[in-house]
Amino acid sequence: MAFEHLEHAGHIEEAVVRRRDAAVRAAVEQGLLSEAHPVVALLDTAGIRASAARLHDAFAAVTDAPVLHAFAVKAAPLVPVLALLNSAGIGAEVASPGELALARAAGVPAARTVLDSPAKTPGELREALDAGIALNADNPQEVARLDALVAGRTALPPLGLRVNPQIGAGSIGALSTATATSKFGVALRDAGAREAVVRMYLDRPWLTRLHTHSGSQGVPLARMVEGVREVYALAEEINAAAGRQQVDTVDIGGGLPVNFASDEEEPTHAEYARLLKDAVPGLLDGRYGLVTEFGRSLVAKHGTVLTRVEYAKVSGARPIAITHAGVQVATRTVYAPASWPLRIAAYDGEGRPKTGAPVVQDVAGPACFAGDLLAEGRALPPLEQGDVAAALDTGAYYFSNHYGYNSLPRPAVYGYEGGSFALVREAQSTAEIVAESGGAQVNALL
């Protein structure tokens, strides 16, 4: 079966749906979804490339200065995904030794890698300096560590400091990183903090970047822009005090929210870039290089988790589809459904979209607690035993960040394009579950 390629101007959503429907049908026909593997994850690789291209175009339209787009690896820590993005000119933002190892394995060059983390060890800092990887320090104590590590070096990668503009929270508190008491960065509005940051830069000519990131899902664009405006004003203040352009690059983070209500990509990177141009024109007049760290907005809309409906039952007059996908792949949705609702699409046992009059029903996962629900009270065509339920918009943070409840296995991940599938990650076997759960040390406590 050939996947459709109909992504013309004004028809992006239609093309996405047609590619997805074709991929679901093919996954069933080719046995990717089966009794042995009742959960499988799919990635629309053409969609990911298109999102990367639109991101490049969005910022090229508002500035002639160099822009490094670094993908937030935490959103999809899968080596083939990072390699795909690298081939599309997208680097990597890493926040741990593991993420750095994934970026390196994907072939992302040091010049397109940025290290962020609020808890970097001296060894991690030294490794980044040795490799020529840009890094953003989180706090004055980390800057003090860098003082010792940069001494005597003749060449340094770009080094910066993360600041918290303290502009407030979005609708999801756990993802709001610019609150008054956020754990990230130097809190700019605390007494004496701004002056201390300026002095920190004047005393260290090797600090040439500023970084901020105001939040992620649930943070409106206007608030994100406000955070960028604050860090731009700080960069101007530092440069004026230094009498030269010491800060030459501003890392504006990522955090573009994703629409989980339809196939529409909204808001867009282009919309965000235009808002920045209107609100912070000085940042985009060519004097400052930029770094972005988008994650979810590049891949979320391009992922689909398929699961077999093992049983269809009724409880208290409520139809319930019992599936194999739940908290292990959709942890945030299960534990915080109001903040992380997922769209569910219904397909029959051959992978064809179901029609029929919608029925209010639950779509449940396999885990042993009552709250393990992908969707509760959702109106869908009736899901029956042997059907396929598809969790949409799951390309970021879902099948890549597994939760090991009930020792449920990680599903296989496949990319799809042009009528074929490419294995991204193999399904986890029961032997691997035993091994990582101490199987080789069975007698350790006896």
CSV table of C-alpha atoms in Angstrom, one decimal:
chain,number,residue,atom,x,y,z
A,1,MET,CA,0.0,0.0,0.0
A,2,ALA,CA,1.4,3.4,-1.0
A,3,PHE,CA,1.2,6.2,1.5
A,4,GLU,CA,-0.3,9.4,0.2
A,5,HIS,CA,1.9,12.5,-0.4
A,6,LEU,CA,-0.6,15.3,-0.6
A,7,GLU,CA,1.0,18.0,1.6
A,8,HIS,CA,0.2,21.1,-0.5
A,9,ALA,CA,-0.3,24.6,0.8
A,10,GLY,CA,-3.6,24.7,2.7
A,11,HIS,CA,-3.9,20.9,2.8
A,12,ILE,CA,-1.3,19.9,5.5
A,13,GLU,CA,-3.9,18.4,7.9
A,14,GLU,CA,-5.6,16.4,5.1
A,15,ALA,CA,-2.2,15.0,4.0
A,16,VAL,CA,-1.3,14.0,7.6
A,17,VAL,CA,-4.6,12.2,8.1
A,18,ARG,CA,-4.3,10.3,4.8
A,19,ARG,CA,-0.7,9.2,5.5
A,20,ARG,CA,-1.7,8.2,9.0
A,21,ASP,CA,-4.7,6.1,7.8
A,22,ALA,CA,-2.6,4.4,5.2
A,23,ALA,CA,0.1,3.6,7.8
A,24,VAL,CA,-2.4,2.1,10.2
A,25,ARG,CA,-3.8,-0.1,7.5
A,26,ALA,CA,-0.4,-1.2,6.4
A,27,ALA,CA,0.8,-1.8,10.0
A,28,VAL,CA,-2.1,-4.2,10.5
A,29,GLU,CA,-1.6,-5.9,7.1
A,30,GLN,CA,2.1,-6.3,7.6
A,31,GLY,CA,1.8,-7.7,11.2
A,32,LEU,CA,3.5,-4.9,13.0
A,33,LEU,CA,0.5,-4.9,15.3
A,34,SER,CA,-0.3,-8.4,16.3
A,35,GLU,CA,-1.1,-10.7,19.2
A,36,ALA,CA,2.6,-10.9,20.0
A,37,HIS,CA,3.0,-7.1,19.8
A,38,PRO,CA,-0.4,-5.6,20.7
A,39,VAL,CA,1.1,-2.1,21.0
A,40,VAL,CA,3.2,-0.4,18.3
A,41,ALA,CA,4.2,3.2,17.8
A,42,LEU,CA,4.4,4.9,14.4
A,43,LEU,CA,6.3,8.1,13.3
A,44,ASP,CA,5.4,10.1,10.2
A,45,THR,CA,9.0,10.9,9.0
A,46,ALA,CA,7.8,13.1,6.2
A,47,GLY,CA,5.8,15.1,8.7
A,48,ILE,CA,8.9,15.6,10.9
A,49,ARG,CA,11.0,16.8,8.0
A,50,ALA,CA,8.3,19.2,7.0
A,51,SER,CA,8.1,20.6,10.6
A,52,ALA,CA,11.9,21.0,10.6
A,53,ALA,CA,11.7,22.9,7.3
A,54,ARG,CA,8.9,25.2,8.5
A,55,LEU,CA,11.0,26.0,11.6
A,56,HIS,CA,14.0,27.0,9.5
A,57,ASP,CA,11.8,29.1,7.3
A,58,ALA,CA,10.0,30.8,10.2
A,59,PHE,CA,13.2,32.3,11.6
A,60,ALA,CA,14.8,32.9,8.3
A,61,ALA,CA,11.9,35.2,7.5
A,62,VAL,CA,12.5,37.4,10.5
A,63,THR,CA,16.3,37.6,10.9
A,64,ASP,CA,19.5,37.4,8.8
A,65,ALA,CA,21.6,36.5,11.8
A,66,PRO,CA,22.7,32.9,12.4
A,67,VAL,CA,20.2,30.7,14.1
A,68,LEU,CA,20.9,27.3,15.6
A,69,HIS,CA,17.8,25.2,16.1
A,70,ALA,CA,18.7,22.5,18.7
A,71,PHE,CA,16.0,19.8,19.3
A,72,ALA,CA,15.2,19.1,22.9
A,73,VAL,CA,16.3,15.5,23.1
A,74,LYS,CA,14.1,14.8,26.1
A,75,ALA,CA,11.1,15.1,23.8
A,76,ALA,CA,12.1,12.0,21.7
A,77,PRO,CA,15.3,10.4,22.9
A,78,LEU,CA,15.6,8.0,20.0
A,79,VAL,CA,18.8,7.9,18.0
A,80,PRO,CA,17.2,7.6,14.6
A,81,VAL,CA,14.9,10.5,15.3
A,82,LEU,CA,17.9,12.7,16.3
A,83,ALA,CA,19.7,11.5,13.1
A,84,LEU,CA,16.7,12.4,11.0
A,85,LEU,CA,16.5,15.9,12.5
A,86,ASN,CA,20.3,16.3,12.2
A,87,SER,CA,20.0,15.6,8.5
A,88,ALA,CA,17.4,18.3,8.4
A,89,GLY,CA,19.8,20.8,9.9
A,90,ILE,CA,18.5,20.6,13.5
A,91,GLY,CA,21.0,20.1,16.3
A,92,ALA,CA,20.5,18.8,19.8
A,93,GLU,CA,19.8,20.3,23.2
A,94,VAL,CA,20.9,17.8,25.9
A,95,ALA,CA,20.4,17.8,29.6
A,96,SER,CA,22.2,14.7,30.8
A,97,PRO,CA,25.2,12.5,29.9
A,98,GLY,CA,22.7,10.0,28.5
A,99,GLU,CA,21.1,12.6,26.2
A,100,LEU,CA,24.6,13.7,25.1
A,101,ALA,CA,25.5,10.1,24.3
A,102,LEU,CA,22.3,9.8,22.2
A,103,ALA,CA,23.1,12.9,20.3
A,104,ARG,CA,26.7,11.8,19.6
A,105,ALA,CA,25.4,8.4,18.5
A,106,ALA,CA,23.1,10.1,16.0
A,107,GLY,CA,26.0,12.0,14.6
A,108,VAL,CA,25.0,15.5,15.8
A,109,PRO,CA,28.2,17.6,15.7
A,110,ALA,CA,29.5,19.4,18.8
A,111,ALA,CA,28.9,22.7,17.1
A,112,ARG,CA,25.2,22.0,16.9
A,113,THR,CA,24.9,20.7,20.5
A,114,VAL,CA,23.9,22.7,23.6
A,115,LEU,CA,24.2,21.4,27.1
A,116,ASP,CA,21.6,22.5,29.7
A,117,SER,CA,20.8,21.1,33.1
A,118,PRO,CA,20.4,22.6,36.6
A,119,ALA,CA,22.7,19.9,38.1
A,120,LYS,CA,25.8,19.5,36.0
A,121,THR,CA,28.7,17.8,37.7
A,122,PRO,CA,32.3,19.0,37.2
A,123,GLY,CA,32.9,16.0,35.0
A,124,GLU,CA,30.0,16.9,32.7
A,125,LEU,CA,31.2,20.5,32.5
A,126,ARG,CA,34.8,19.4,31.7
A,127,GLU,CA,33.5,16.9,29.0
A,128,ALA,CA,31.5,19.7,27.3
A,129,LEU,CA,34.5,22.1,27.3
A,130,ASP,CA,36.8,19.4,26.0
A,131,ALA,CA,34.4,18.5,23.2
A,132,GLY,CA,33.6,22.1,22.2
A,133,ILE,CA,30.0,21.9,23.2
A,134,ALA,CA,28.1,25.1,24.1
A,135,LEU,CA,26.7,25.1,27.6
A,136,ASN,CA,24.5,27.3,29.7
A,137,ALA,CA,25.4,27.6,33.4
A,138,ASP,CA,22.4,27.5,35.7
A,139,ASN,CA,23.6,29.5,38.7
A,140,PRO,CA,26.6,31.4,40.2
A,141,GLN,CA,28.0,28.3,41.8
A,142,GLU,CA,28.2,26.6,38.4
A,143,VAL,CA,29.9,29.7,37.0
A,144,ALA,CA,32.4,29.5,39.8
A,145,ARG,CA,33.1,25.9,38.7
A,146,LEU,CA,33.6,27.1,35.2
A,147,ASP,CA,36.1,29.7,36.5
A,148,ALA,CA,38.5,26.9,37.5
A,149,LEU,CA,37.8,24.8,34.4
A,150,VAL,CA,38.3,27.5,31.8
A,151,ALA,CA,41.6,28.7,33.3
A,152,GLY,CA,44.5,28.1,30.9
A,153,ARG,CA,42.3,27.1,28.0
A,154,THR,CA,43.1,28.9,24.7
A,155,ALA,CA,39.9,27.9,23.0
A,156,LEU,CA,36.4,27.8,24.5
A,157,PRO,CA,33.0,26.8,23.2
A,158,PRO,CA,30.2,29.3,23.6
A,159,LEU,CA,29.3,29.7,27.3
A,160,GLY,CA,26.3,31.4,28.8
A,161,LEU,CA,24.0,31.7,31.8
A,162,ARG,CA,20.4,30.8,32.2
A,163,VAL,CA,18.2,33.5,33.7
A,164,ASN,CA,14.7,33.3,35.0
A,165,PRO,CA,12.6,36.4,34.1
A,166,GLN,CA,10.0,35.5,36.7
A,167,ILE,CA,7.1,36.4,34.5
A,168,GLY,CA,4.7,33.8,35.9
A,169,ALA,CA,3.2,30.4,35.2
A,170,GLY,CA,1.1,29.0,32.4
A,171,SER,CA,-1.8,26.6,32.8
A,172,ILE,CA,0.4,23.6,33.8
A,173,GLY,CA,2.4,24.5,36.8
A,174,ALA,CA,4.8,21.6,36.5
A,175,LEU,CA,5.9,22.9,33.1
A,176,SER,CA,6.2,26.6,34.0
A,177,THR,CA,9.8,27.4,34.4
A,178,ALA,CA,9.6,31.2,34.8
A,179,THR,CA,7.7,31.4,38.1
A,180,ALA,CA,9.0,33.4,41.1
A,181,THR,CA,10.4,30.2,42.7
A,182,SER,CA,11.4,28.2,39.7
A,183,LYS,CA,14.4,25.9,40.2
A,184,PHE,CA,15.9,27.0,36.9
A,185,GLY,CA,18.4,29.8,36.3
A,186,VAL,CA,19.2,33.0,38.1
A,187,ALA,CA,16.0,34.7,39.3
A,188,LEU,CA,16.3,38.2,37.8
A,189,ARG,CA,13.8,40.0,40.0
A,190,ASP,CA,15.3,38.9,43.3
A,191,ALA,CA,16.9,41.7,45.2
A,192,GLY,CA,20.4,42.4,43.7
A,193,ALA,CA,20.3,39.6,41.2
A,194,ARG,CA,20.2,41.6,38.0
A,195,GLU,CA,23.2,43.7,39.1
A,196,ALA,CA,25.1,40.6,40.1
A,197,VAL,CA,24.5,39.0,36.7
A,198,VAL,CA,25.8,42.1,34.9
A,199,ARG,CA,28.9,42.1,37.2
A,200,MET,CA,29.3,38.4,36.5
A,201,TYR,CA,29.6,39.1,32.8
A,202,LEU,CA,31.9,42.1,33.1
A,203,ASP,CA,34.3,40.0,35.2
A,204,ARG,CA,34.2,37.1,32.7
A,205,PRO,CA,34.7,38.1,29.0
A,206,TRP,CA,34.2,34.4,28.1
A,207,LEU,CA,30.5,34.6,29.0
A,208,THR,CA,29.0,35.4,25.6
A,209,ARG,CA,25.5,34.0,25.7
A,210,LEU,CA,22.3,34.5,27.7
A,211,HIS,CA,19.6,31.8,27.9
A,212,THR,CA,16.0,31.7,29.1
A,213,HIS,CA,13.1,29.3,28.7
A,214,SER,CA,9.8,30.3,30.2
A,215,GLY,CA,7.9,27.0,30.0
A,216,SER,CA,6.3,24.6,27.7
A,217,GLN,CA,2.8,23.2,27.1
A,218,GLY,CA,0.2,25.5,28.7
A,219,VAL,CA,2.4,28.7,28.4
A,220,PRO,CA,0.8,31.2,26.0
A,221,LEU,CA,2.8,32.8,23.2
A,222,ALA,CA,2.5,36.2,24.7
A,223,ARG,CA,4.2,35.0,27.9
A,224,MET,CA,6.9,33.3,26.0
A,225,VAL,CA,7.6,36.5,24.1
A,226,GLU,CA,7.6,38.4,27.4
A,227,GLY,CA,10.4,36.2,28.7
A,228,VAL,CA,12.5,36.7,25.6
A,229,ARG,CA,12.0,40.4,25.8
A,230,GLU,CA,13.3,40.4,29.3
A,231,VAL,CA,16.5,38.5,28.4
A,232,TYR,CA,17.1,40.7,25.4
A,233,ALA,CA,16.9,43.8,27.7
A,234,LEU,CA,19.5,42.2,29.9
A,235,ALA,CA,21.8,41.5,27.0
A,236,GLU,CA,21.6,45.1,26.0
A,237,GLU,CA,22.3,46.2,29.5
A,238,ILE,CA,25.4,43.9,29.8
A,239,ASN,CA,26.7,45.1,26.4
A,240,ALA,CA,26.2,48.7,27.3
A,241,ALA,CA,28.1,48.2,30.6
A,242,ALA,CA,30.9,46.4,28.8
A,243,GLY,CA,31.2,49.0,26.1
A,244,ARG,CA,31.1,46.3,23.4
A,245,GLN,CA,28.9,43.4,22.3
A,246,GLN,CA,30.0,40.8,24.8
A,247,VAL,CA,26.7,38.9,24.6
A,248,ASP,CA,26.5,37.9,21.0
A,249,THR,CA,23.9,35.1,21.1
A,250,VAL,CA,20.6,34.7,22.9
A,251,ASP,CA,19.3,31.2,23.5
A,252,ILE,CA,15.5,31.7,23.7
A,253,GLY,CA,14.7,28.1,24.6
A,254,GLY,CA,11.7,26.3,23.1
A,255,GLY,CA,8.4,25.5,24.6
A,256,LEU,CA,6.0,26.2,21.7
A,257,PRO,CA,2.7,24.6,22.9
A,258,VAL,CA,1.0,21.9,20.8
A,259,ASN,CA,-2.7,21.7,19.8
A,260,PHE,CA,-4.0,18.3,21.0
A,261,ALA,CA,-7.6,19.0,19.9
A,262,SER,CA,-7.2,18.5,16.2
A,263,ASP,CA,-4.8,17.8,13.4
A,264,GLU,CA,-4.1,21.4,12.9
A,265,GLU,CA,-0.6,22.6,13.8
A,266,GLU,CA,-1.4,25.5,16.0
A,267,PRO,CA,0.3,27.7,17.1
A,268,THR,CA,3.1,27.6,14.4
A,269,HIS,CA,6.7,28.5,14.6
A,270,ALA,CA,6.1,31.2,12.0
A,271,GLU,CA,3.5,32.8,14.3
A,272,TYR,CA,5.9,32.8,17.2
A,273,ALA,CA,8.7,34.2,15.1
A,274,ARG,CA,6.5,37.0,13.8
A,275,LEU,CA,5.4,37.9,17.4
A,276,LEU,CA,9.1,38.1,18.4
A,277,LYS,CA,9.8,40.4,15.5
A,278,ASP,CA,7.0,42.7,16.5
A,279,ALA,CA,7.8,42.7,20.2
A,280,VAL,CA,11.6,42.4,20.3
A,281,PRO,CA,12.8,43.9,17.0
A,282,GLY,CA,16.2,44.6,18.3
A,283,LEU,CA,16.9,40.9,19.0
A,284,LEU,CA,16.2,40.1,15.3
A,285,ASP,CA,18.0,43.1,13.7
A,286,GLY,CA,21.1,41.0,12.9
A,287,ARG,CA,23.2,41.9,15.9
A,288,TYR,CA,22.4,38.7,17.9
A,289,GLY,CA,22.7,35.1,16.9
A,290,LEU,CA,19.9,32.9,18.2
A,291,VAL,CA,19.5,29.4,19.6
A,292,THR,CA,16.2,27.7,19.9
A,293,GLU,CA,15.4,24.5,21.8
A,294,PHE,CA,12.0,23.3,20.5
A,295,GLY,CA,11.1,19.7,21.2
A,296,ARG,CA,7.4,18.8,21.4
A,297,SER,CA,6.4,21.2,18.6
A,298,LEU,CA,8.6,19.4,16.1
A,299,VAL,CA,7.5,15.8,16.6
A,300,ALA,CA,4.3,15.5,18.7
A,301,LYS,CA,1.8,15.7,15.8
A,302,HIS,CA,3.7,13.1,13.9
A,303,GLY,CA,3.4,10.2,16.3
A,304,THR,CA,0.6,7.6,16.7
A,305,VAL,CA,0.4,4.7,19.2
A,306,LEU,CA,-1.7,1.8,17.9
A,307,THR,CA,-3.1,-0.8,20.3
A,308,ARG,CA,-5.4,-3.8,19.9
A,309,VAL,CA,-8.7,-3.9,21.6
A,310,GLU,CA,-8.5,-7.1,23.6
A,311,TYR,CA,-11.9,-7.0,25.1
A,312,ALA,CA,-15.0,-4.8,24.9
A,313,LYS,CA,-17.2,-4.8,28.0
A,314,VAL,CA,-19.9,-2.8,29.7
A,315,SER,CA,-19.8,-1.6,33.4
A,316,GLY,CA,-22.5,0.5,34.9
A,317,ALA,CA,-24.0,1.0,31.4
A,318,ARG,CA,-20.6,2.5,30.2
A,319,PRO,CA,-18.9,0.7,27.3
A,320,ILE,CA,-15.2,0.1,28.0
A,321,ALA,CA,-12.6,-0.9,25.4
A,322,ILE,CA,-9.8,-2.8,27.2
A,323,THR,CA,-6.5,-2.2,25.3
A,324,HIS,CA,-2.8,-2.8,25.8
A,325,ALA,CA,-1.8,0.9,25.8
A,326,GLY,CA,-2.1,2.8,29.0
A,327,VAL,CA,0.1,4.4,31.6
A,328,GLN,CA,3.3,2.8,30.3
A,329,VAL,CA,3.1,4.9,27.2
A,330,ALA,CA,0.7,7.8,28.2
A,331,THR,CA,1.9,8.5,31.7
A,332,ARG,CA,1.0,12.2,31.7
A,333,THR,CA,-2.4,11.6,30.2
A,334,VAL,CA,-3.3,8.9,32.7
A,335,TYR,CA,-2.2,10.8,35.8
A,336,ALA,CA,-3.2,14.3,34.6
A,337,PRO,CA,-5.9,13.9,31.9
A,338,ALA,CA,-7.2,17.4,32.2
A,339,SER,CA,-3.8,18.8,31.2
A,340,TRP,CA,-2.8,16.1,28.7
A,341,PRO,CA,-5.9,14.8,26.9
A,342,LEU,CA,-5.3,12.6,23.9
A,343,ARG,CA,-7.4,12.2,20.8
A,344,ILE,CA,-8.4,8.6,20.0
A,345,ALA,CA,-9.1,7.4,16.5
A,346,ALA,CA,-11.1,4.1,16.0
A,347,TYR,CA,-10.1,1.6,13.3
A,348,ASP,CA,-11.5,-1.9,12.6
A,349,GLY,CA,-9.5,-5.1,12.8
A,350,GLU,CA,-8.1,-4.6,9.3
A,351,GLY,CA,-7.0,-1.1,10.1
A,352,ARG,CA,-9.7,0.8,8.3
A,353,PRO,CA,-11.3,3.9,9.9
A,354,LYS,CA,-14.5,3.0,11.7
A,355,THR,CA,-17.6,5.0,11.0
A,356,GLY,CA,-20.9,4.4,12.8
A,357,ALA,CA,-22.7,6.6,15.3
A,358,PRO,CA,-20.4,7.7,18.1
A,359,VAL,CA,-21.0,6.1,21.5
A,360,VAL,CA,-19.7,7.5,24.8
A,361,GLN,CA,-17.1,5.0,26.1
A,362,ASP,CA,-13.9,4.6,28.0
A,363,VAL,CA,-10.6,3.5,26.4
A,364,ALA,CA,-8.7,1.7,29.1
A,365,GLY,CA,-5.1,0.4,29.4
A,366,PRO,CA,-3.9,-2.9,30.8
A,367,ALA,CA,-2.3,-1.7,34.1
A,368,CYS,CA,-3.7,-2.8,37.4
A,369,PHE,CA,-5.3,0.4,38.7
A,370,ALA,CA,-8.6,2.0,37.9
A,371,GLY,CA,-7.2,5.3,36.6
A,372,ASP,CA,-5.4,3.6,33.7
A,373,LEU,CA,-7.5,5.3,31.0
A,374,LEU,CA,-6.4,6.8,27.6
A,375,ALA,CA,-9.8,8.4,27.4
A,376,GLU,CA,-12.8,8.6,29.7
A,377,GLY,CA,-16.4,9.2,28.5
A,378,ARG,CA,-15.2,9.8,25.0
A,379,ALA,CA,-17.7,9.7,22.0
A,380,LEU,CA,-16.2,7.4,19.4
A,381,PRO,CA,-17.5,4.8,16.9
A,382,PRO,CA,-18.1,1.7,19.1
A,383,LEU,CA,-14.8,-0.1,19.7
A,384,GLU,CA,-15.2,-3.9,19.6
A,385,GLN,CA,-13.0,-6.8,20.4
A,386,GLY,CA,-10.3,-7.0,17.7
A,387,ASP,CA,-10.5,-3.4,16.7
A,388,VAL,CA,-7.6,-1.0,16.8
A,389,ALA,CA,-7.5,2.2,18.9
A,390,ALA,CA,-5.0,4.9,17.9
A,391,ALA,CA,-3.7,7.5,20.3
A,392,LEU,CA,-2.8,10.5,18.2
A,393,ASP,CA,-0.3,13.3,18.7
A,394,THR,CA,2.0,11.0,20.6
A,395,GLY,CA,5.3,11.8,18.9
A,396,ALA,CA,6.8,13.6,21.9
A,397,TYR,CA,7.1,12.2,25.5
A,398,TYR,CA,4.8,9.3,24.9
A,399,PHE,CA,6.3,6.1,23.4
A,400,SER,CA,9.9,7.5,24.0
A,401,ASN,CA,9.6,8.0,27.7
A,402,HIS,CA,8.4,4.6,29.0
A,403,TYR,CA,6.9,4.1,32.4
A,404,GLY,CA,7.6,0.5,33.7
A,405,TYR,CA,4.3,0.0,35.7
A,406,ASN,CA,3.4,-3.7,35.9
A,407,SER,CA,6.7,-4.4,34.0
A,408,LEU,CA,4.8,-3.7,30.7
A,409,PRO,CA,7.3,-3.8,27.8
A,410,ARG,CA,8.3,-0.8,25.7
A,411,PRO,CA,6.6,-1.0,22.3
A,412,ALA,CA,8.4,-1.1,19.0
A,413,VAL,CA,8.7,2.2,17.1
A,414,TYR,CA,8.6,2.4,13.3
A,415,GLY,CA,8.9,5.3,11.0
A,416,TYR,CA,6.7,5.3,7.9
A,417,GLU,CA,7.0,7.0,4.5
A,418,GLY,CA,6.6,6.1,0.9
A,419,GLY,CA,4.9,2.7,1.5
A,420,SER,CA,7.4,1.2,3.8
A,421,PHE,CA,8.3,1.0,7.5
A,422,ALA,CA,11.7,1.5,9.1
A,423,LEU,CA,12.4,0.1,12.5
A,424,VAL,CA,13.4,2.9,14.9
A,425,ARG,CA,13.5,0.8,18.1
A,426,GLU,CA,12.8,-2.9,18.7
A,427,ALA,CA,10.0,-3.9,21.1
A,428,GLN,CA,11.3,-4.8,24.6
A,429,SER,CA,11.4,-8.5,25.3
A,430,THR,CA,10.4,-10.2,28.6
A,431,ALA,CA,14.1,-11.4,28.8
A,432,GLU,CA,15.2,-7.7,28.7
A,433,ILE,CA,12.7,-6.8,31.4
A,434,VAL,CA,14.1,-9.5,33.6
A,435,ALA,CA,17.7,-8.5,32.9
A,436,GLU,CA,17.1,-4.8,33.8
A,437,SER,CA,15.2,-5.9,36.9
A,438,GLY,CA,18.2,-7.6,38.4
A,439,GLY,CA,17.8,-11.1,36.9
A,440,ALA,CA,21.5,-11.7,36.8
A,441,GLN,CA,21.7,-11.0,40.5
A,442,VAL,CA,18.9,-13.3,41.6
A,443,ASN,CA,20.8,-14.6,44.6
A,444,ALA,CA,22.2,-11.2,45.7
A,445,LEU,CA,19.9,-10.9,48.8
A,446,LEU,CA,19.9,-14.5,49.8
